[in-house]
XYZ file of C-alpha atoms in Angstrom:
535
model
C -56.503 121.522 -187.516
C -54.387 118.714 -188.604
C -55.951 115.684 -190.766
C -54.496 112.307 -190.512
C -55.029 111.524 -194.243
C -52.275 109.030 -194.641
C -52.698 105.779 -193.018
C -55.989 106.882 -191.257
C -58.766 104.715 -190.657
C -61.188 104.030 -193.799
C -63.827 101.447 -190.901
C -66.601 104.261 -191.535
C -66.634 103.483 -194.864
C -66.249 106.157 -198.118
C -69.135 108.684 -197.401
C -71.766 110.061 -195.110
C -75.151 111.497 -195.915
C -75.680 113.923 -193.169
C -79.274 115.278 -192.505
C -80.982 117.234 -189.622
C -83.257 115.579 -187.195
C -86.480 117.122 -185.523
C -84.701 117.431 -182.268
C -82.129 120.003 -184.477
C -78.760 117.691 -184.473
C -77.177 115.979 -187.844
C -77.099 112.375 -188.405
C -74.254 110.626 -190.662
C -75.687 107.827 -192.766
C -73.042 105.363 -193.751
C -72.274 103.030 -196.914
C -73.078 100.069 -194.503
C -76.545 101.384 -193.832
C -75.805 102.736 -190.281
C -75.948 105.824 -188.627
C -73.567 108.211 -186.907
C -74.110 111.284 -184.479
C -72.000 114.152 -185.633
C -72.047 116.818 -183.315
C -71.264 120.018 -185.557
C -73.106 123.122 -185.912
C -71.042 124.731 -188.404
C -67.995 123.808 -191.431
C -65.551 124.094 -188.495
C -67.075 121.550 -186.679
C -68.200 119.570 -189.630
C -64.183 119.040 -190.735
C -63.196 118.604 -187.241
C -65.645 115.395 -186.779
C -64.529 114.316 -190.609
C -61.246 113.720 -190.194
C -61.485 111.489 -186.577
C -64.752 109.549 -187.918
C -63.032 107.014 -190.102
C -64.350 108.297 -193.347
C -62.457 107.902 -196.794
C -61.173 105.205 -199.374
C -58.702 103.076 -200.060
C -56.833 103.641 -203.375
C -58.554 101.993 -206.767
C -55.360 100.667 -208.152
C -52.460 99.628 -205.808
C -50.071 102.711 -206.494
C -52.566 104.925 -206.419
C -53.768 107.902 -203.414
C -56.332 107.097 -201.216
C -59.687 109.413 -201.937
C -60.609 111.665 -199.061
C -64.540 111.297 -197.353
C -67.546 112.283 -199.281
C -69.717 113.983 -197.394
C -73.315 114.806 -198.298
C -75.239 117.608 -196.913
C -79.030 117.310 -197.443
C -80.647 120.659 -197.828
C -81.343 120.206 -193.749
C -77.814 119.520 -193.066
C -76.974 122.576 -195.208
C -79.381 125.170 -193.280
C -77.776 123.563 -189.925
C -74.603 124.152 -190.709
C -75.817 127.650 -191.174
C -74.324 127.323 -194.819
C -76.125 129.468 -197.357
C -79.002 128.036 -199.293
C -78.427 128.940 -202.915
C -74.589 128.694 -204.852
C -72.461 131.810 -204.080
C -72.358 134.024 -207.062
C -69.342 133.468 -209.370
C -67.244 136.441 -207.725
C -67.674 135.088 -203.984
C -67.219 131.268 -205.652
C -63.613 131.920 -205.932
C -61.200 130.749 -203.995
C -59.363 133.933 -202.761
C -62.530 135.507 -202.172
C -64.144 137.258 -199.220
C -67.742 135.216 -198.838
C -68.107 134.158 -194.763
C -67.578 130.689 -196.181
C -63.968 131.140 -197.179
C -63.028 133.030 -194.261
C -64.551 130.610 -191.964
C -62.577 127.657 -193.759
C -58.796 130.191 -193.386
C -60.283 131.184 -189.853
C -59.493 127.375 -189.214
C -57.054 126.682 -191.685
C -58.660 125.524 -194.730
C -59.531 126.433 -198.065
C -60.985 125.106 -201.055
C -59.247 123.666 -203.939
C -58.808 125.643 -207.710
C -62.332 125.494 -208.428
C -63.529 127.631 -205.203
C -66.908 126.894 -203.940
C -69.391 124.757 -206.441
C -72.489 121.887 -205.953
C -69.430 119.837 -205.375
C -66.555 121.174 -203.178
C -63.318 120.528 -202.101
C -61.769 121.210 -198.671
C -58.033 120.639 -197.913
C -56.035 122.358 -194.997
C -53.763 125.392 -196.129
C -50.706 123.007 -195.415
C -52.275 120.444 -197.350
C -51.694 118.743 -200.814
C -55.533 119.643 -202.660
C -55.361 115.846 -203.941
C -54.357 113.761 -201.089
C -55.403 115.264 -198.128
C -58.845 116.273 -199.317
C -62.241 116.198 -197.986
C -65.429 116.406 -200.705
C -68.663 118.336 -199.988
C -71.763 117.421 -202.214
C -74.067 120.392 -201.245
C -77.516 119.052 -202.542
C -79.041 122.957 -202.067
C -76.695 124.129 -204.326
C -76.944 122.080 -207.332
C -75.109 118.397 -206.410
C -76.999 115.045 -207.427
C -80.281 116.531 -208.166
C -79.458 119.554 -210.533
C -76.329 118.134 -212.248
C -75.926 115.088 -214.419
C -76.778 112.755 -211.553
C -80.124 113.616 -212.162
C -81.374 112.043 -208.888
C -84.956 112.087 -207.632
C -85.543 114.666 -204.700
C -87.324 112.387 -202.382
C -84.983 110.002 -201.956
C -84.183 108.991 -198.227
C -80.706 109.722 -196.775
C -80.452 106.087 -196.007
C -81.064 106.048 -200.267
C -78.474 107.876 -201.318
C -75.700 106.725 -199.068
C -76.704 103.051 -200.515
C -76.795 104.580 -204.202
C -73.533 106.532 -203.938
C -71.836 103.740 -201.922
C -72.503 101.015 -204.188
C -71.300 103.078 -207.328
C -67.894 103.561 -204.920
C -67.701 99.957 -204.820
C -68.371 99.622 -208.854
C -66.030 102.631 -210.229
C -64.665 105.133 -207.491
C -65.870 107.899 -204.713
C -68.062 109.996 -205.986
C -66.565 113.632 -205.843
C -68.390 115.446 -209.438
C -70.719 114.633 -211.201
C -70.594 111.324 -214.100
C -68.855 112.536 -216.239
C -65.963 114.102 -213.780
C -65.772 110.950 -212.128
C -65.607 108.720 -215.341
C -62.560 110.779 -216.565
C -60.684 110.848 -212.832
C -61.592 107.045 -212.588
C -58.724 106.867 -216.211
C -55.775 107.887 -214.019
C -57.188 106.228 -210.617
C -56.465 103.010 -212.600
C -53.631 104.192 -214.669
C -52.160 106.717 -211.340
C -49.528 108.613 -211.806
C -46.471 109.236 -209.119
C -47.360 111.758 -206.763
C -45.626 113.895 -204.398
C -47.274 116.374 -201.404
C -47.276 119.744 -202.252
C -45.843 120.919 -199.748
C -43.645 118.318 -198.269
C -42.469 116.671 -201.705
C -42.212 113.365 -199.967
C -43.030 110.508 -201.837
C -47.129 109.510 -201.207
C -47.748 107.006 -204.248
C -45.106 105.503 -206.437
C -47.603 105.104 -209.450
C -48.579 102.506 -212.004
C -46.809 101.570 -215.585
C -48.365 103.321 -218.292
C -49.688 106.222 -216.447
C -49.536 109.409 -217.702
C -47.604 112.049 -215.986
C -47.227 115.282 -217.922
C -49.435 117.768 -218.856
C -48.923 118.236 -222.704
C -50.589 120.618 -225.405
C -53.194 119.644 -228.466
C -52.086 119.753 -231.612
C -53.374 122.936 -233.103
C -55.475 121.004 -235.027
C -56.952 119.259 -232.013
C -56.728 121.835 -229.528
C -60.709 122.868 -228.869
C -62.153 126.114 -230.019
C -61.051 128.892 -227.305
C -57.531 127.249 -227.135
C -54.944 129.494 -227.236
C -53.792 126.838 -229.804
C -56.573 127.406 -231.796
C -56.376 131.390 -232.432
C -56.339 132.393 -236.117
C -56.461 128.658 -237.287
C -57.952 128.056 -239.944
C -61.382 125.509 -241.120
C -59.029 123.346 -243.084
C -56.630 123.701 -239.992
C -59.540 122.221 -237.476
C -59.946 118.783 -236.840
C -63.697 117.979 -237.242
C -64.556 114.815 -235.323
C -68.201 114.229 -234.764
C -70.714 111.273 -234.205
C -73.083 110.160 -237.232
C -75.765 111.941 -237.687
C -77.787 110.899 -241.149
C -81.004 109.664 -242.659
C -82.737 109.091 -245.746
C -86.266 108.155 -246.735
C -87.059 105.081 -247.575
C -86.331 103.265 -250.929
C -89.534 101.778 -252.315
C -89.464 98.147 -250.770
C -88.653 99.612 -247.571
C -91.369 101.688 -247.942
C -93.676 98.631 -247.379
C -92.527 97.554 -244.493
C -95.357 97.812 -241.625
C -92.201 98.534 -239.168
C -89.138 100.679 -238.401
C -87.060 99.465 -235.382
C -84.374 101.386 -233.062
C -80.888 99.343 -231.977
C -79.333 101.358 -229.840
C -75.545 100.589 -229.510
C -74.720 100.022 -225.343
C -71.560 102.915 -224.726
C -70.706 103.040 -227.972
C -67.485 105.858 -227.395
C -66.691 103.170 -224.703
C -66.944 99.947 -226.989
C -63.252 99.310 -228.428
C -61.153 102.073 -225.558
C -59.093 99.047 -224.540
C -57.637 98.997 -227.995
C -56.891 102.685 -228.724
C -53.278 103.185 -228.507
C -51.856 106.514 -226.307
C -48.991 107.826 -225.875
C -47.977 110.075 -223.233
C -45.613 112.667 -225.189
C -46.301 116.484 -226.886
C -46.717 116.074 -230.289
C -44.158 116.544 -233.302
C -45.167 117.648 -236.819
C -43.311 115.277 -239.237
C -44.158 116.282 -243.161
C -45.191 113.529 -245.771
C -45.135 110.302 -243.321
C -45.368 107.126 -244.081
C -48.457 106.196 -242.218
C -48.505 103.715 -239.330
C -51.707 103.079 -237.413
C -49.772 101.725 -234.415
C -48.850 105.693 -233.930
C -51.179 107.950 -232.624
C -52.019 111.059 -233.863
C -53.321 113.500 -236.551
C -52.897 113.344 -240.079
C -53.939 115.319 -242.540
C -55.063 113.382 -245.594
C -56.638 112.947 -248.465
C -59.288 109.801 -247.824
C -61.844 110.887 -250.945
C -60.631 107.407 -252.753
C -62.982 105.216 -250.033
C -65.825 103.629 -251.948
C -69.225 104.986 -250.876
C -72.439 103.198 -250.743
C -75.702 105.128 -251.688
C -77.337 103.935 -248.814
C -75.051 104.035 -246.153
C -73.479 107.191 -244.199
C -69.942 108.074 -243.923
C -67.404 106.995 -242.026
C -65.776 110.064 -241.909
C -67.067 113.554 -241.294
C -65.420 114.737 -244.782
C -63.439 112.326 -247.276
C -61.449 115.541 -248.598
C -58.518 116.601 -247.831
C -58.995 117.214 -243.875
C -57.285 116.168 -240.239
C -58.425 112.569 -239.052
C -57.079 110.423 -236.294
C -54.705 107.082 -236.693
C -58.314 105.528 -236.070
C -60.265 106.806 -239.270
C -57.039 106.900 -241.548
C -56.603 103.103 -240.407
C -59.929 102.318 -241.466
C -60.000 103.667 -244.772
C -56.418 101.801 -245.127
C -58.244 98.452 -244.817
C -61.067 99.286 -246.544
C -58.786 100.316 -249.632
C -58.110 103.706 -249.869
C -54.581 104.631 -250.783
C -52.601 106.460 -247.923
C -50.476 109.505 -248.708
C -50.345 111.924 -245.283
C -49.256 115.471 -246.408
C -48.185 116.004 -242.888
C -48.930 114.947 -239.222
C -48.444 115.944 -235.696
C -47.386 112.386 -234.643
C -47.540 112.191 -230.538
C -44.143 110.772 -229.104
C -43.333 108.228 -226.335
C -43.808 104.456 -225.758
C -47.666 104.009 -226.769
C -50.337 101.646 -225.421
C -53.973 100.781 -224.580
C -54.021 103.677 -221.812
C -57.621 102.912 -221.887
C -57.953 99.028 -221.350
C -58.384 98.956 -217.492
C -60.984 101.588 -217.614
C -62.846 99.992 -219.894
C -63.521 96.921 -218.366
C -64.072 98.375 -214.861
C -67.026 100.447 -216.870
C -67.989 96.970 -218.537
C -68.071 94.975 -215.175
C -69.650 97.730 -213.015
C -72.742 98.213 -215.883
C -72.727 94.031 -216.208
C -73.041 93.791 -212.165
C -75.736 96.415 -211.671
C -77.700 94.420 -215.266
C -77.290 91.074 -212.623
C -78.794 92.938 -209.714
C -81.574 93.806 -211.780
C -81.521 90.182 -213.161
C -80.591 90.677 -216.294
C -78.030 88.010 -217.682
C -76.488 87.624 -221.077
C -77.210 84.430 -220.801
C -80.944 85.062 -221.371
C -82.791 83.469 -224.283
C -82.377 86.551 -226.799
C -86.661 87.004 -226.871
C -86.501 87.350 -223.027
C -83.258 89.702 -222.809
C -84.841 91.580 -225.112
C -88.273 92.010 -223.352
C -86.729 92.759 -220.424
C -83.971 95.236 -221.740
C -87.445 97.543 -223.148
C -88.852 97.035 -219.992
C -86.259 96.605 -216.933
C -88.001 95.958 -213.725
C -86.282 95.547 -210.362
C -84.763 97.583 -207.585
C -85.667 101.202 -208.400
C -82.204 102.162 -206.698
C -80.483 99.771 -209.004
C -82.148 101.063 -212.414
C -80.872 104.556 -210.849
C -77.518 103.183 -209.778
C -77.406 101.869 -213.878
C -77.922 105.249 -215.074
C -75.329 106.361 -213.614
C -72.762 103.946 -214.584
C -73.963 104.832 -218.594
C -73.628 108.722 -218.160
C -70.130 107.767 -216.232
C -68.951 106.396 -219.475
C -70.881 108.669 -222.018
C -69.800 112.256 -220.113
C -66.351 111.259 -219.471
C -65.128 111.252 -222.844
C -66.477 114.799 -223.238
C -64.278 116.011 -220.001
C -61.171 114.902 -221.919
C -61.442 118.385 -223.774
C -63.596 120.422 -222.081
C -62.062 123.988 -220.972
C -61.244 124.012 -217.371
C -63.175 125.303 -214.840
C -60.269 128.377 -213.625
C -61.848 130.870 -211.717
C -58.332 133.180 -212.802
C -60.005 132.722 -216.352
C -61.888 135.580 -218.180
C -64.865 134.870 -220.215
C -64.005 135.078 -223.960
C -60.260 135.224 -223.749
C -58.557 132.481 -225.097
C -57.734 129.616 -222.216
C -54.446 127.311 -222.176
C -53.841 123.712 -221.453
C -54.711 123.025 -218.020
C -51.996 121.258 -216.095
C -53.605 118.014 -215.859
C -52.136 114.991 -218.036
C -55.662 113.013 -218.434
C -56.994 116.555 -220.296
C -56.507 115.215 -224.416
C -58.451 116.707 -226.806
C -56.889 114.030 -229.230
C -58.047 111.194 -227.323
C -61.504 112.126 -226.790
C -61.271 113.217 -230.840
C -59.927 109.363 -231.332
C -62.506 107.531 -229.446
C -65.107 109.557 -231.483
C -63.442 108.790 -234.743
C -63.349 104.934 -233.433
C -67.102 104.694 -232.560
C -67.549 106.214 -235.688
C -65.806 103.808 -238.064
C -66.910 101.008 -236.088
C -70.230 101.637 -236.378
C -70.057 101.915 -240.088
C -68.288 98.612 -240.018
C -71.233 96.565 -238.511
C -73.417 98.473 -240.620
C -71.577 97.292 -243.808
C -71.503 93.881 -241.960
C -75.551 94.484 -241.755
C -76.290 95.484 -245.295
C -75.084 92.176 -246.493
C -77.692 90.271 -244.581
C -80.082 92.467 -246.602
C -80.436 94.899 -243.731
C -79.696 98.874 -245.020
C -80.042 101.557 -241.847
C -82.773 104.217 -242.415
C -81.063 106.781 -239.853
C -78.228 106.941 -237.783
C -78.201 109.589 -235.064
C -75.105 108.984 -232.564
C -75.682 105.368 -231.231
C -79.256 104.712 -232.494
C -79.579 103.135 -235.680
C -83.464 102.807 -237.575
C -84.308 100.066 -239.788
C -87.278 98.644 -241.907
C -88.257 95.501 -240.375
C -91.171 93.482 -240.767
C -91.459 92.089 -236.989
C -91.717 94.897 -234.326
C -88.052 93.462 -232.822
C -84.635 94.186 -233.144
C -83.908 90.454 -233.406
C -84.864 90.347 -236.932
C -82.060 92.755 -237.523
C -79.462 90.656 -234.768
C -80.507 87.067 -235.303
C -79.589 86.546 -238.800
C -75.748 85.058 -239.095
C -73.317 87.682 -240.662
C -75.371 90.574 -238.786
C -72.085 93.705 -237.596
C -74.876 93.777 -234.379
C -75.300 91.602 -231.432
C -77.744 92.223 -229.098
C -76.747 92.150 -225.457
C -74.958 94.064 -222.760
C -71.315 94.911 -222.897
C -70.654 98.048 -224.431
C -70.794 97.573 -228.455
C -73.586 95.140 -228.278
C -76.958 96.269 -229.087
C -80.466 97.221 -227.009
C -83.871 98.002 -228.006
C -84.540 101.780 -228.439
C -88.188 101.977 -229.762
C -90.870 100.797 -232.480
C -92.240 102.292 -234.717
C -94.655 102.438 -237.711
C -93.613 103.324 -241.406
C -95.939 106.429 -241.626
C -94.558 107.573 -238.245
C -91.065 107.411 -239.785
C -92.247 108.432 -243.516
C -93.809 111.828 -241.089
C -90.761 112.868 -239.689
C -88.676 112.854 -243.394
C -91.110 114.924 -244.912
C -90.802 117.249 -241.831
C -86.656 117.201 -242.489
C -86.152 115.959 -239.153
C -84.046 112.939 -238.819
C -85.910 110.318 -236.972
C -83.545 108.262 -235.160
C -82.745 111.687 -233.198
C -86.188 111.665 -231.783
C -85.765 108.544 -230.043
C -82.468 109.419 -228.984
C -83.282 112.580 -226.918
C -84.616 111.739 -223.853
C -87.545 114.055 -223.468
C -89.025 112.863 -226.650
């Protein structure tokens, strides 16, 4: 079966939401809100109307490839297509296995991609290149949008989900994983790399400035536990990087305060990516360096001189003498603390803001789905604030704006998490994927720049008169004696400022004193509570 993928027709639109009628044929539902007829009764059939229906994408960034149809099968779709009804077991999920699924797809030649056959599969003829000539299958009976991070409700329409999933398409990208997955493929759809078919070598994209094109190893100090890298290293060899996660009771005036208030920071691993310097090369150990936070990488440093205030956390996981990023050692430079590296794996290559076009395509896609909902920043701070505790609106647009936040939360998480090889054996140590946007030390630097940034505002905050009372991740507790977070973001000189974009601040939650007082004497820190979702 051949599949037109370069230069064919995109009129169809990025996806289809296929489900069975009553009279036992499949109906496409578009990204436009119309319907097609597709006439197939099994995967054979199914590829064979995908690739003539006009289905697919145009490239994000000029430079980039073109992203192959979505296609979603509803669990009716899925029992038509006489697919099964439950996820393969691991041992048929792979891709050079026997299941009726794979043979069907080489019976016609196709096959899946690395990852075999998952909630979320990809299709590409034998012939093929896996990237470019792709087609993506969200199974909804085994797992996709409902079961996985999408977290979508199960009576949705058909007509729903093609106008959820094609208005996120219009904001970021194509849907083809879940958030997270996307989030982190959306870095080098803006940032895309030359690419050549696998088979033919010729030429399909010519790429973007800045992109990053090689596949290149941790540091061992960065590389994440399992890492072949990280076998026999060390605790004082291991880079700790980790959000803030602290409390403390309450100092005596606090302690009369009728209130305790919850800010929650808006993407706060996303607020300040456009600034974080990358560089594309391995990295080189250099011993005693002079240290330069326009270089990025790990150094290993003594940072036990920065002054600490009783009643503020950390900036820094441990002051002693430990592995931090060019991000923490740069803030303890300014706030004082002498600099004297012992040694550093320094990354090499021309460095810049990798970061800077996917963060604002994360800031204007959450921004435009806030306006849909009509929320403005240019709201009267009492009424943005109401209506930030209490968003109203489109139901498929408060959906639509979860998943635009777990985009940008999960994302940085997929920068080091261990690939999904099917070759791989449980337990044994893995190595480093070939995929150039996998970077334990970025994901490990946007941490360790939340994290000082945070602690910034909050030293910003104390001198208003303001001290937190917990810090769990992005939520921040303080004594107040109004039940609002505007008598923590109102007075001048406050680190927070309540509004949208990611860094500025949104109501998480009042409570009382005692309830707060409760949870100390139970050893459980507070802000935590209001940050897990199911409490």
């Amino acid at each position: 079966m051949d599949y037109p993928a370069r230069g064919r027709s995109t009129a169809a639109g990025p996806l289809a939401v296929l489900a069975a009628t009553a009279s036992g044929a499949l109906t496409a539902h578009l990204a436009d809100g119309s319907t097609l007829t597709c006439p197939a009764a099994d995967i054979a059939g199914l590829l064979a109307w995908a690739t003539t229906a006009g289905l697919g994408a145009l490239a994000v960034k000029a430079g980039g490839l073109n992203t192959g149809p979505l296609l979603v099968l509803t669990d009716t779709a899925t029992t038509l297509l006489t697919l099964p009804p439950a996820l393969p077991s691991p041992a048929h999920r792979h891709p050079r296995s026997d299941h009726p699924v794979h043979a069907q797809l080489r019976a016609i030649g196709w096959q899946t991609n690395v990852q075999g056959l998952a909630p979320w599969t990809t299709l590409h003829p034998v012939h093929g290149d896996p990237t470019a000539d792709a087609i993506h299958l969200a199974i909804t009976a085994w797992g996709a949008l409902h079961d996985d991070t999408w977290q979508l409700p199960t009576h949705l329409s058909p007509p729903q989900i093609a106008q959820l999933l094609s208005a996120y398409t219009r904001l970021l990208r194509t849907p083809t994983g879940p958030p997270g997955e996307c989030g982190h493929r959306l870095m080098s759809d803006l940032r895309p790399p030359a690419h050549r078919h696998a088979h033919t070598n010729a030429l399909l994209c010519h790429g973007a400035p800045g992109a990053l094109a090689q596949s290149v190893n941790p540091a061992p100090c960065e590389a994440p536990d399992g890492h072949r890298l990280a076998l026999g290293r060390t605790a004082e060899d291991r880079m700790t990087v980790e959000d803030i996660d602290w409390w403390r009771p309450p100092t005596d005036a606090e302690a009369t305060a009728p209130y305790v208030v919850c800010l929650a920071v808006n993407l706060s691993h996303v607020a300040g990516s456009n600034n974080i310097r990358v560089a594309a090369g391995p990295a080189r150990t250099v011993q005693h360096p002079d240290f330069d936070r326009r270089t990025p990488g790990s150094w290993f440093v003594d940072l036990s001189g920065t002054p600490q205030h009783p009643h503020l956390p950390t900036p820094y996981v441990t002051a002693r003498p430990a592995w931090h990023t060019t991000e923490a050692v740069a803030y303890a430079q300014q706030r004082g603390t002498p600099i004297r590296p012992i040694r550093a794996h320094l990354r090499t290559g021309t460095a810049g803001p990798y970061l800077n076009p996917w963060y604002q395509r994360i800031r204007d896609a959450r921004l435009a789905v806030l306006a849909r909902l009509g929320i403005t920043p240019a709201m009267e701070p009492e009424v943005l604030c109401q209506e930030l505790e209490s968003p109203g609106g489109d139901p498929i647009s408060r959906l639509l704006l979860a998943a635009v936040d777990a985009t940008a939360a999960h994302s940085i998480h997929v920068l080091a998490q261990q690939p999904a090889d099917p070759d791989h054996t449980p337990g044994h140590p893995f190595g480093t994927p070939p995929l150039p946007t996998w970077r334990p030390d970025l994901r490990a630097s946007l941490i360790a720049n939340s994290r000082t940034e945070l602690h910034r505002k909050l030293c910003m905050t104390a001198r208003t008169g303001y001290l937190p009372l917990a810090v769990h991740q992005d939520h921040i507790l303080f004594a107040t004696h109004t039940p609002s977070i505007l008598e923590i973001t109102s007075p001048s000189g406050s680190g927070f400022r309540l509004g949208l974009s990611p860094g500025h601040v949104s109501p998480a939650g009042t409570h009382t004193m005692a309830w707060y007082r409760h949870h100390c004497a139970q050893h459980v820190n507070p802000a935590q509570l209001l940050r897990t979702p199911t409490q």
